[in-house]
XYZ file of C-alpha atoms in Angstrom:
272
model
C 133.420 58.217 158.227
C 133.168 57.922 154.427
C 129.680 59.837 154.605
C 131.150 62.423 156.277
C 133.806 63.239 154.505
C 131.683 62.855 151.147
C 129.351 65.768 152.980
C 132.195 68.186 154.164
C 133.579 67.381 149.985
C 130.006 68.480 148.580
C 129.489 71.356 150.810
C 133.110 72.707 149.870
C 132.783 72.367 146.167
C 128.777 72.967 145.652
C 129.128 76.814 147.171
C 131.271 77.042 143.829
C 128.873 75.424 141.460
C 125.826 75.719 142.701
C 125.249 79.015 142.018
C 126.879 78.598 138.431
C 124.332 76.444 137.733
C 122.012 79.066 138.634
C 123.699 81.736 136.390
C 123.158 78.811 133.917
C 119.541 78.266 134.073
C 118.643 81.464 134.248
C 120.822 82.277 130.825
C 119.382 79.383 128.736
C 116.118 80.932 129.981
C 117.232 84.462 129.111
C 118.388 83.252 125.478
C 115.946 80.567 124.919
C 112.782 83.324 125.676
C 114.729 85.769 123.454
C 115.461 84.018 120.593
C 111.841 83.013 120.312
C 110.299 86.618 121.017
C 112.839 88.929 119.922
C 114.845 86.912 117.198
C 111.725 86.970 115.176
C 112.171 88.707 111.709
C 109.360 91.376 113.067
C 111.107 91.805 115.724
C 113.441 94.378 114.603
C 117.388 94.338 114.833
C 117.407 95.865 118.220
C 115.875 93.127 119.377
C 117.598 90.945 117.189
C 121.044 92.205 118.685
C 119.734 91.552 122.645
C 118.868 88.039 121.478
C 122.318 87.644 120.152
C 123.776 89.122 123.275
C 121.603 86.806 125.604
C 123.122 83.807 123.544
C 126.097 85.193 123.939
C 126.169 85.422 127.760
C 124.540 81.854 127.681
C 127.851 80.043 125.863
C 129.795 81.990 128.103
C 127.767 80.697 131.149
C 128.353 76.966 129.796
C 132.209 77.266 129.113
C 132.576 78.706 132.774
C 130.887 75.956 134.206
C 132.533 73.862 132.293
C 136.016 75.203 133.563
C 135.042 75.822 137.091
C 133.673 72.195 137.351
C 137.165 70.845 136.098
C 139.082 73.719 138.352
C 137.211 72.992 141.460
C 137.354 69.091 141.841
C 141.447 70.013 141.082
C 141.946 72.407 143.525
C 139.920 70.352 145.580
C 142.268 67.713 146.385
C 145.501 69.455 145.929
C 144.608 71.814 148.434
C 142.919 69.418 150.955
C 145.221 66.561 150.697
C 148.586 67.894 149.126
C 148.326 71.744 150.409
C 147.676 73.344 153.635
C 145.101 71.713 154.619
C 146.933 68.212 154.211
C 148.140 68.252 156.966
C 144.805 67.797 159.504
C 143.530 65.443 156.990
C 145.932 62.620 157.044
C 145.895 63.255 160.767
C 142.076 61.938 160.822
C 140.800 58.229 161.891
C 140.321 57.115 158.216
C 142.532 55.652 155.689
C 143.951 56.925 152.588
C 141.395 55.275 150.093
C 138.696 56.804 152.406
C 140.138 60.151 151.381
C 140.682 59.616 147.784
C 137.090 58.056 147.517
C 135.266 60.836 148.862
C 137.186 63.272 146.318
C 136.331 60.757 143.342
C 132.612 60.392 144.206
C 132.247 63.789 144.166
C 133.866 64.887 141.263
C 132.435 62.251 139.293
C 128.954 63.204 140.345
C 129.666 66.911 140.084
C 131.165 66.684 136.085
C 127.560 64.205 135.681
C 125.434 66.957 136.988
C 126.978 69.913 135.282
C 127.240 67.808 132.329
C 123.360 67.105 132.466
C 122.594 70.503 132.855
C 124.598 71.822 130.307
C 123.223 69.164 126.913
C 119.642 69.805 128.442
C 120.197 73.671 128.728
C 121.849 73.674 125.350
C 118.746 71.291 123.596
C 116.322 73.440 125.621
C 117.568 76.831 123.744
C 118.368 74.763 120.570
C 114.786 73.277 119.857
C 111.382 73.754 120.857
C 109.541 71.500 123.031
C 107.039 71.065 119.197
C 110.472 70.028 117.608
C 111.276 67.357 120.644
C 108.037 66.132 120.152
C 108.087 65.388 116.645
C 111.860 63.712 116.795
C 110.605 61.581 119.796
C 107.591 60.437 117.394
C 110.417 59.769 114.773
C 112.599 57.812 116.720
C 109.760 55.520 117.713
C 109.152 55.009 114.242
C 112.521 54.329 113.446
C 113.108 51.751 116.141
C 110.260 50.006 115.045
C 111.325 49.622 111.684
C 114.928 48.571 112.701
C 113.659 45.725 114.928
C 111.315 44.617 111.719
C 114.256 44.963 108.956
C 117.327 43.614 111.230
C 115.559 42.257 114.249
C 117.001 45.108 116.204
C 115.084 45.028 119.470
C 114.767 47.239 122.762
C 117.084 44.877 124.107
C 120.033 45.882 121.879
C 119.169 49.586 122.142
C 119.132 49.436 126.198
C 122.129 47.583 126.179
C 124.229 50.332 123.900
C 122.545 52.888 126.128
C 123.354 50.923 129.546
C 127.244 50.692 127.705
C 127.432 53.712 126.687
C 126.505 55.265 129.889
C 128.842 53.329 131.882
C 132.310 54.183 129.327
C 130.931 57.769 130.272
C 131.056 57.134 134.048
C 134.545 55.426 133.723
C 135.897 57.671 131.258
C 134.796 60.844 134.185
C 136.558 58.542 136.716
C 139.334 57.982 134.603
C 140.389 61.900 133.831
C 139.812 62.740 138.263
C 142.057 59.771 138.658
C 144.459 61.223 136.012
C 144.646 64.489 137.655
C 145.128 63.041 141.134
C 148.123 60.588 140.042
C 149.880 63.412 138.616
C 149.185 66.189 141.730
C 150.128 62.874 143.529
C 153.672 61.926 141.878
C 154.313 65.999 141.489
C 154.436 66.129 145.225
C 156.712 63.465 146.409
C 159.178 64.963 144.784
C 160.910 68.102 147.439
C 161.223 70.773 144.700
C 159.020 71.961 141.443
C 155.743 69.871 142.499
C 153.506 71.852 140.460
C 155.381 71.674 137.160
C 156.520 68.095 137.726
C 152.881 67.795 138.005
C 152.101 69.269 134.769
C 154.764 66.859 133.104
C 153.422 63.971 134.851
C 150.178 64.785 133.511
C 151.324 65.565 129.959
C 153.384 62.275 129.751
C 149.989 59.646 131.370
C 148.297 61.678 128.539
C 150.519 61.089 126.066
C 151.068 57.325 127.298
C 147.185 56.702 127.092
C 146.746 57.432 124.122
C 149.677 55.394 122.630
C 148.689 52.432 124.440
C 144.900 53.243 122.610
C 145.924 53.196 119.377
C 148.273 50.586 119.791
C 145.303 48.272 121.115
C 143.376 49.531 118.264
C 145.693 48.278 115.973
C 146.540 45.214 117.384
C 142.937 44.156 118.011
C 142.043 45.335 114.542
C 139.229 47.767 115.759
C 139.594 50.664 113.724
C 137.348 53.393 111.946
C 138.075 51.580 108.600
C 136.208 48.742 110.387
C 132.519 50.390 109.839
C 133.790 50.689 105.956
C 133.623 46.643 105.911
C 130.499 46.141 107.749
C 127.835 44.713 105.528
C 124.642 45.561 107.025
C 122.992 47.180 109.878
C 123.058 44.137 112.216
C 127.011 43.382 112.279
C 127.232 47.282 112.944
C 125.427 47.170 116.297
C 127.875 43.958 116.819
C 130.742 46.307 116.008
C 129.529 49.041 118.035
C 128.703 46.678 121.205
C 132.762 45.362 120.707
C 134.081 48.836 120.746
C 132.080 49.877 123.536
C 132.898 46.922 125.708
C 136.850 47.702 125.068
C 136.282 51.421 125.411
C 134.958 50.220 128.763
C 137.699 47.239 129.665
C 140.166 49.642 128.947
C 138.647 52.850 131.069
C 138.356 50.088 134.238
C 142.171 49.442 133.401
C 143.658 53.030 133.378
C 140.903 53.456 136.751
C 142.640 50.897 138.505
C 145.904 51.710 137.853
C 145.671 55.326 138.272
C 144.088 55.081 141.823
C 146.495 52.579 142.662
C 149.109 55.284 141.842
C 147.408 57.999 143.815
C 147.355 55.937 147.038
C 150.459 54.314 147.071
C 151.634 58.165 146.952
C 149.480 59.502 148.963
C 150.227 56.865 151.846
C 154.147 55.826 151.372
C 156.024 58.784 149.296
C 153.624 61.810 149.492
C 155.573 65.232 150.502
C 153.276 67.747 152.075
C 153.731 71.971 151.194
């Protein structure tokens, strides 16, 4: 039932973004071919204000993704589960951590796609494919030097990139989650969901980023930290520490977040 649900969830929320990823593509195009052929000194300045205008219209096309992304995986479950349509849904054969995992998958691979799309669009109108080729070259260069001066392999590197990508995941998990505990909490109370919403979302933010900097300075892992490290090799050490808190501490707020949402959803939750 799980599949089904998670195709009903990306067939409601890709009519939305689909085509703003369209609009997208074809405005990094649009300002990518123009700043090449019209912003040109030869060009002229009336072709050097349509390739401003085309750039324009392309940072306008990434900030509405960017909204409508965040908007839509929102609206998403407040109106399915909490709204209207909450009612038929808790109604269906499935159980409430069916329901809150077919909104999670697809918001979390909805903000990885648009987020893909909008770093390559943006280094696509940014730099030239020449330019990419030439930093490529220089990063090879530079890794091979690292693993020769601090024995600094393509282990290390894989592993930051395999962390990395994974505190991204959680941390996308993380902020749904935070949005669906609050929407979640809002509504079991009878009066002033929405706004008791908002507050509930205000105060986990708030609370989060206490309990960060409180870890931070209990643990000791601070910015001054990079000021003490010695050389290049306790660095990466540093960096792989931070990264695997960044992560133990995403996994905690996931669990406890979700655990929220469906103890709501199932035991207090107050339908519109």
């Amino acid at each position: 039932m799980l599949k089904k649900l998670l195709k009903y969830e990306f067939y409601a929320t890709g009519r939305y973004l689909l085509p703003l990823l369209a609009v997208l593509i074809a405005a990094s195009a649009a300002a990518g071919l123009s700043i090449r052929v019209l912003g040109t000194p030869d060009a002229g300045r009336a072709a050097s204000v349509f390739a401003a205008i085309f750039v324009v219209l392309f940072f306008l096309s990434v900030m509405a993704l960017a909204a409508v992304t965040v908007v839509v995986i929102v609206y998403r479950f407040y109106k399915n589960l909490l709204g209207s349509e909450g009612y038929l849904m808790h109604t269906l054969p499935v159980s409430v951590h069916q329901l809150i995992c077919s909104k999670l998958i697809a918001a979390v691979c909805w903000m990885t796609v648009t987020s893909v799309f909008i770093y390559g669009c943006l280094f696509g109108v940014a730099f030239r494919a020449e330019i990419w080729a030439q930093v490529l070259s220089e990063l090879r260069v530079l890794f091979e030097r690292l693993s020769l001066a601090y024995g600094i392999g393509a282990a290390e590197l894989v592993s930051v990139v395999l962390e990395l990508c994974v505190l991204l995941l959680l941390g996308s998990m993380s902020s749904c989650l935070l949005f669906y505990a609050s929407l979640a909490i809002g509504h079991s109370l009878p009066r002033h969901k929405l706004l008791a919403s908002l507050g509930v979302f205000l105060g986990f933010g708030l609370l989060s980023q206490v309990l960060t900097m409180l870890l931070a300075v209990v643990t000791g892992y601070s910015l001054r930290g990079f000021v003490s490290v010695l050389n290049l090799k306790a660095l990466a050490q540093f960096g792989h520490a931070l990264l695997i808190g960044g992560i133990a501490l995403n996994a905690v707020y996931c669990v406890v977040l979700y655990l929220i949402t469906a103890r709501m959803l199932s035991r207090r939750l107050d339908l519109e």
